XYZ file of C-alpha atoms in Angstrom:
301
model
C 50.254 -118.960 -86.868
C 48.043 -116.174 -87.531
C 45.224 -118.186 -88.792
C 45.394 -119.845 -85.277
C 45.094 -117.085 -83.615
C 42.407 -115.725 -85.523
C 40.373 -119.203 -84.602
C 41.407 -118.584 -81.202
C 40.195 -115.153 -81.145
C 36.435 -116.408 -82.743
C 36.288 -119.494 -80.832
C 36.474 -116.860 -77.436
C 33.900 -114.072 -78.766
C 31.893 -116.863 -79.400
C 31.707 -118.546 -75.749
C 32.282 -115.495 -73.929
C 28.371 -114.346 -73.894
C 27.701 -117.854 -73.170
C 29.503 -117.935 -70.208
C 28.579 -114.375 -68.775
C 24.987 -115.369 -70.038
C 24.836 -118.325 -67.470
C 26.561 -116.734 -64.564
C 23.636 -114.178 -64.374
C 21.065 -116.863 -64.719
C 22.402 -118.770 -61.948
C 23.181 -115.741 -60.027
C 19.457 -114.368 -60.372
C 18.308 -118.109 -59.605
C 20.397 -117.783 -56.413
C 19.454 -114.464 -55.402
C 15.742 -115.630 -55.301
C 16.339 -118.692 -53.691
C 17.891 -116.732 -50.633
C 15.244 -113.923 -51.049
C 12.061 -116.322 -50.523
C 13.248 -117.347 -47.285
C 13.544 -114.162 -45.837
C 9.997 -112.832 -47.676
C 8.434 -116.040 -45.668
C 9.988 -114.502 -42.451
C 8.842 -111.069 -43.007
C 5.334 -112.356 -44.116
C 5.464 -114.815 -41.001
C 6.275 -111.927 -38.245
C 3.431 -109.756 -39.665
C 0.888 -112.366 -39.569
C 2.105 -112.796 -35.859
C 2.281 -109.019 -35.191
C -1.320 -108.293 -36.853
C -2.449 -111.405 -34.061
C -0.663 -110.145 -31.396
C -2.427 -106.375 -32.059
C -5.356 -108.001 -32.397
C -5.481 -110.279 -29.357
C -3.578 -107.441 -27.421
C -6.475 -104.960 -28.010
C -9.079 -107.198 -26.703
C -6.561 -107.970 -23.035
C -6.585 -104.363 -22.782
C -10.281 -103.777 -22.686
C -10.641 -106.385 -20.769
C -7.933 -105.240 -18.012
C -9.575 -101.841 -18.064
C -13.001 -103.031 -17.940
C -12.056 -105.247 -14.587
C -9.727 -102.176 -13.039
C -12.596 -99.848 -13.843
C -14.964 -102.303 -11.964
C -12.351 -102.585 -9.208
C -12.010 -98.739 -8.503
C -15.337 -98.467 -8.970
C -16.253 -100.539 -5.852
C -13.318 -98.717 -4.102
C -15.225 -95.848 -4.095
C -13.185 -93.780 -6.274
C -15.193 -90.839 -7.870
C -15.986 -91.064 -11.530
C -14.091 -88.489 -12.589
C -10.604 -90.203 -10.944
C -11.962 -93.601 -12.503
C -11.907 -92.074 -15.983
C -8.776 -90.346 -15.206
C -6.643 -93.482 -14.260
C -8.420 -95.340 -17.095
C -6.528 -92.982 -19.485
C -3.579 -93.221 -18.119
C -3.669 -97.068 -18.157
C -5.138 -97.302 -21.475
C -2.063 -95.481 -22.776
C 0.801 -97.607 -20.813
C -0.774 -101.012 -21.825
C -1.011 -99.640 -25.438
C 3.052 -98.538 -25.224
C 3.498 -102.035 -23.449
C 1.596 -103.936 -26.589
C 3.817 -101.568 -29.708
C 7.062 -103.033 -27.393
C 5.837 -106.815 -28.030
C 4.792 -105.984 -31.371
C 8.765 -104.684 -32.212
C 10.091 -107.484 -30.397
C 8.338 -109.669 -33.325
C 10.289 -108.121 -35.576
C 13.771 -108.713 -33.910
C 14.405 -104.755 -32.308
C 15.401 -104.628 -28.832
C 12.853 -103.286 -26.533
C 16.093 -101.869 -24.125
C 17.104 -99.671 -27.139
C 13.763 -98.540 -27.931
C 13.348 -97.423 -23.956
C 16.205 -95.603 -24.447
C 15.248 -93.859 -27.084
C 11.640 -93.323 -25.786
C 13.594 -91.768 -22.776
C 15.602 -89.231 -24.186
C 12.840 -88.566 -27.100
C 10.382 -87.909 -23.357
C 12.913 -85.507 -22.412
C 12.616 -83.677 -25.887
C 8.970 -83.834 -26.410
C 8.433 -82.845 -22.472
C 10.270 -79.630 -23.360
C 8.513 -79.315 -26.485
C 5.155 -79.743 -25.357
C 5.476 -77.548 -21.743
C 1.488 -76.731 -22.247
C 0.229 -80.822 -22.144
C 2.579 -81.313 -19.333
C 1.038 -78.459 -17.431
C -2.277 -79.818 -18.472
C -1.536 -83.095 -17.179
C -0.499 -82.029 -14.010
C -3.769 -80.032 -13.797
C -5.647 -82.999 -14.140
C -3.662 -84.707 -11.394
C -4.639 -81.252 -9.179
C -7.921 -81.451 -10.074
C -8.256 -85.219 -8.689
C -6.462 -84.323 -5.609
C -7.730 -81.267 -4.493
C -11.262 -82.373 -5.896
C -12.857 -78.565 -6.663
C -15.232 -80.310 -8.696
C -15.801 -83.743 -9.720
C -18.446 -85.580 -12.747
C -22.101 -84.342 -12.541
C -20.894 -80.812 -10.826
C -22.193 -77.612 -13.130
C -19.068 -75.004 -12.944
C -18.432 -71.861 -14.268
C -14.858 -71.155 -15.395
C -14.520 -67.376 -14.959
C -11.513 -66.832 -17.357
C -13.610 -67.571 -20.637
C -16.473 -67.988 -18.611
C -17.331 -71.450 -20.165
C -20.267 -73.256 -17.805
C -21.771 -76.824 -18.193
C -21.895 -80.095 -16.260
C -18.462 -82.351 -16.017
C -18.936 -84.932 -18.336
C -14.974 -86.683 -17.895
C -11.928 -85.308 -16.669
C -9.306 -86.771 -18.785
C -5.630 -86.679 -18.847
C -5.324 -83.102 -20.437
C -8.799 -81.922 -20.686
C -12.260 -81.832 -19.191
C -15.357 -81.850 -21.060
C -18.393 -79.727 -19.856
C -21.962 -80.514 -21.344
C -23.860 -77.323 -21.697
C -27.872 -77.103 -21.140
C -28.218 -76.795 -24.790
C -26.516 -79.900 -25.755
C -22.722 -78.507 -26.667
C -19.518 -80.075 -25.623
C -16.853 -77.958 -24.607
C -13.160 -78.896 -24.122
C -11.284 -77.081 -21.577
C -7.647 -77.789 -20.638
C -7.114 -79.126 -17.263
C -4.113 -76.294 -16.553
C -6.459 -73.547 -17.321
C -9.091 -75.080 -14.506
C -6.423 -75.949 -12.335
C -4.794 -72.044 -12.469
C -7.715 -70.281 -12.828
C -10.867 -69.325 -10.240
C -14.325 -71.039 -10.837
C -17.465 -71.445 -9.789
C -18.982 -74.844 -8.334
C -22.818 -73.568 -8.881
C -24.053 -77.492 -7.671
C -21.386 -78.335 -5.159
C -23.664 -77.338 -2.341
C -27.181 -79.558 -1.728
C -29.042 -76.392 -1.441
C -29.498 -72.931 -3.235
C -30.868 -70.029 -2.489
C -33.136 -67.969 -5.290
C -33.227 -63.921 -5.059
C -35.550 -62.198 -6.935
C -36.609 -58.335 -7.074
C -39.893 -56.919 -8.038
C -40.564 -52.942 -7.939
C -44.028 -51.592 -6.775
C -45.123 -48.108 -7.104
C -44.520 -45.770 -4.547
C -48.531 -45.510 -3.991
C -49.164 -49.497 -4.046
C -50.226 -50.862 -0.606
C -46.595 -52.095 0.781
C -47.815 -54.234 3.513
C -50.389 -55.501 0.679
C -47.493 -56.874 -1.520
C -45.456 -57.855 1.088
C -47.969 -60.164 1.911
C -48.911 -61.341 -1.483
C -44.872 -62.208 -2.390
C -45.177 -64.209 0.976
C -48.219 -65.795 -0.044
C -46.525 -66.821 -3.258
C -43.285 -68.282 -1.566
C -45.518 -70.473 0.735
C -47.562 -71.964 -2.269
C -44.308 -73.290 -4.153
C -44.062 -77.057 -3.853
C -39.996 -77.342 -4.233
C -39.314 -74.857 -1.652
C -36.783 -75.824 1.280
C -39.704 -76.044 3.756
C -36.916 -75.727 6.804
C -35.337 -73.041 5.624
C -36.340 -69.386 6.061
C -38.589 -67.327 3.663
C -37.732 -63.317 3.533
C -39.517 -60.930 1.690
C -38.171 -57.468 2.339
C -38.001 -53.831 1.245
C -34.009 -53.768 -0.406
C -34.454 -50.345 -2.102
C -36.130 -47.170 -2.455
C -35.356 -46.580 -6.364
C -36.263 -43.410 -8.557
C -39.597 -44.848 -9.687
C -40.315 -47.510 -7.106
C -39.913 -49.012 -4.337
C -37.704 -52.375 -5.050
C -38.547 -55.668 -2.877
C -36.768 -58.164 -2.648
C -37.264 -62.547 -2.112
C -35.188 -65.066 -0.977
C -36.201 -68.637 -0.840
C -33.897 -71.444 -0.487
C -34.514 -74.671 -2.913
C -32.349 -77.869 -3.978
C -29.905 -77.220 -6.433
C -31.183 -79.356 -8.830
C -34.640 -77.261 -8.665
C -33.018 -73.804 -9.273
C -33.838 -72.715 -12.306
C -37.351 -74.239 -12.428
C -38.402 -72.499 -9.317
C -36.843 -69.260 -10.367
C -39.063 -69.136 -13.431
C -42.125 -70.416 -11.732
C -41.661 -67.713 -9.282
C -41.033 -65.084 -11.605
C -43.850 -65.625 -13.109
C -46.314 -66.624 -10.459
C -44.783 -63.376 -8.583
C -46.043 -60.957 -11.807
C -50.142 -62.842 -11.941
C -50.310 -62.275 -7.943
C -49.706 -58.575 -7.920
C -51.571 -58.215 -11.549
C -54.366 -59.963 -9.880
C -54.420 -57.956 -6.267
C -53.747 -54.385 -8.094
C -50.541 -53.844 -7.344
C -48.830 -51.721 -9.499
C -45.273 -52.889 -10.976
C -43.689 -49.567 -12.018
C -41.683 -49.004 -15.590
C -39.294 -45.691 -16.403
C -41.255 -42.686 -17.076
C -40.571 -38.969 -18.035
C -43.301 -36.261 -17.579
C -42.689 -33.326 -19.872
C -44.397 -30.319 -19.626
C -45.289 -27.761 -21.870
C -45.330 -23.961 -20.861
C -46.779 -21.645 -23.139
C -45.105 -17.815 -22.883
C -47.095 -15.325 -24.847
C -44.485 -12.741 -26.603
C -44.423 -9.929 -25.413
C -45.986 -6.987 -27.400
């Protein structure tokens, strides 16, 4: 009886690992035969999403390319064209992530749920964009400047021409070549100067003559040199005028109304012819002087 159960006891710690040996075989075999399926499926829906990004990006230029077109012959103003181009840009692009999910099985109605409430967070969170955003929409509406106009804004007293008014910011191009970024809230809250709004400018210079120069002399010459500048407003009114009797001179002044886009090269021009003309006719242009004397007191003996 006991060598039976001896043989018993060998014959079982001999085909025990043999059994438990081919469960896990078969059960590994198993596991892999479910596990390529759903691989295939995985590496199916990402071929189909990287497609669908693909093809999506190129519907979205186009749309924007034919809308631009579209509000373009509308008449819209560049500045609201590129404004309304960001906006759409950015909806078509949330639109194309929701098709790209819906590849890979997640609801779309759960995900603009979650968008939602996640909105209400980051609107909270991000107070300053918001305010920028609505800035922009201001600035389209109200329309203190628009693309092309040169500004000044006086709180940091950045200048340049409008490049784009975007969603949150506006880019200025200065006359040296520099970008600058300024948010749309600060323009929107803040004063500023349109310096090209208007079709016309008008330049004012001041030039000082000696109190013994001719003044009806220079008068005439500073008229003389208004009349001889090409890119003057020829319908508007010349004045040359005395605006000051200083310390050390006597302090004319010019006006002389141009086209904006002339400004600055008729300023210079006129500076300059302004200084040759009374070089040339003797008239005196006055700097800051001190006269010191000297008086010599003999001691007294």
């Amino acid at each position: 009886m006991t060598e039976d159960l001896n043989l018993s006891d060998i014959e079982e710690s001999i085909t025990a690992p043999i059994e438990v040996k081919k469960i896990s075989i078969d059960g590994i075999r198993d596991w892999f035969s479910e596990l390529v399926p759903d691989v295939w499926n995985v590496l199916v829906k990402a071929c189909i999403a990287v497609v669908v990004l693909l093809v999506g990006m190129k519907v979205i230029a186009v749309i924007r390319k034919i809308v631009r077109k579209s509000l373009e012959k509308a008449g819209l103003e560049k500045g609201v064209v590129q404004f309304l181009d960001s906006v759409l840009r950015i909806v078509l692009y949330i639109v194309l992530l929701l098709l790209i999910l819906n590849q890979f099985g997640v609801q779309t109605t759960s995900i603009v749920a979650v968008l939602g409430s996640a909105g209400l967070a980051a609107g909270l969170a991000l107070q300053g964009s918001l305010a920028n955003f609505a800035g922009g929409v201001l600035i389209l509406v109200l329309k203190p400047f628009k693309v092309g106009d040169y500004i000044i804004e006086d709180t940091h007293k950045n200048e340049g021409e409008v490049v784009e008014i975007s969603i949150i910011y506006t880019r200025l191009k200065t006359v040296d070549n520099k970008i600058i970024v300024v948010p749309n809230g600060t323009l929107a809250n803040s004063s500023m100067t349109n310096v090209t709004h208007q079709e016309k400018r008008r330049v004012d210079l001041q030039v000082g003559i000696s109190y013994g120069a001719d003044l009806k002399k220079a008068k005439a010459v500073l008229h003389e040199v208004l009349q001889n500048e090409k890119k003057r407003c020829a319908k508007e009114e010349m004045q040359v005028f005395v605006s000051e009797l200083a310390d050390s001179s006597v302090q004319l002044g010019v006006r002389v109304w141009v086209r904006s886009e002339d400004y600055w090269e008729v300023k210079w021009r006129l500076t300059e012819n302004i200084k040759l003309a009374l070089d040339e006719n003797e008239i005196e242009i006055p700097y800051p002087q001190m006269e010191v004397s000297v008086k010599n007191v003999s001691p007294k003996s």
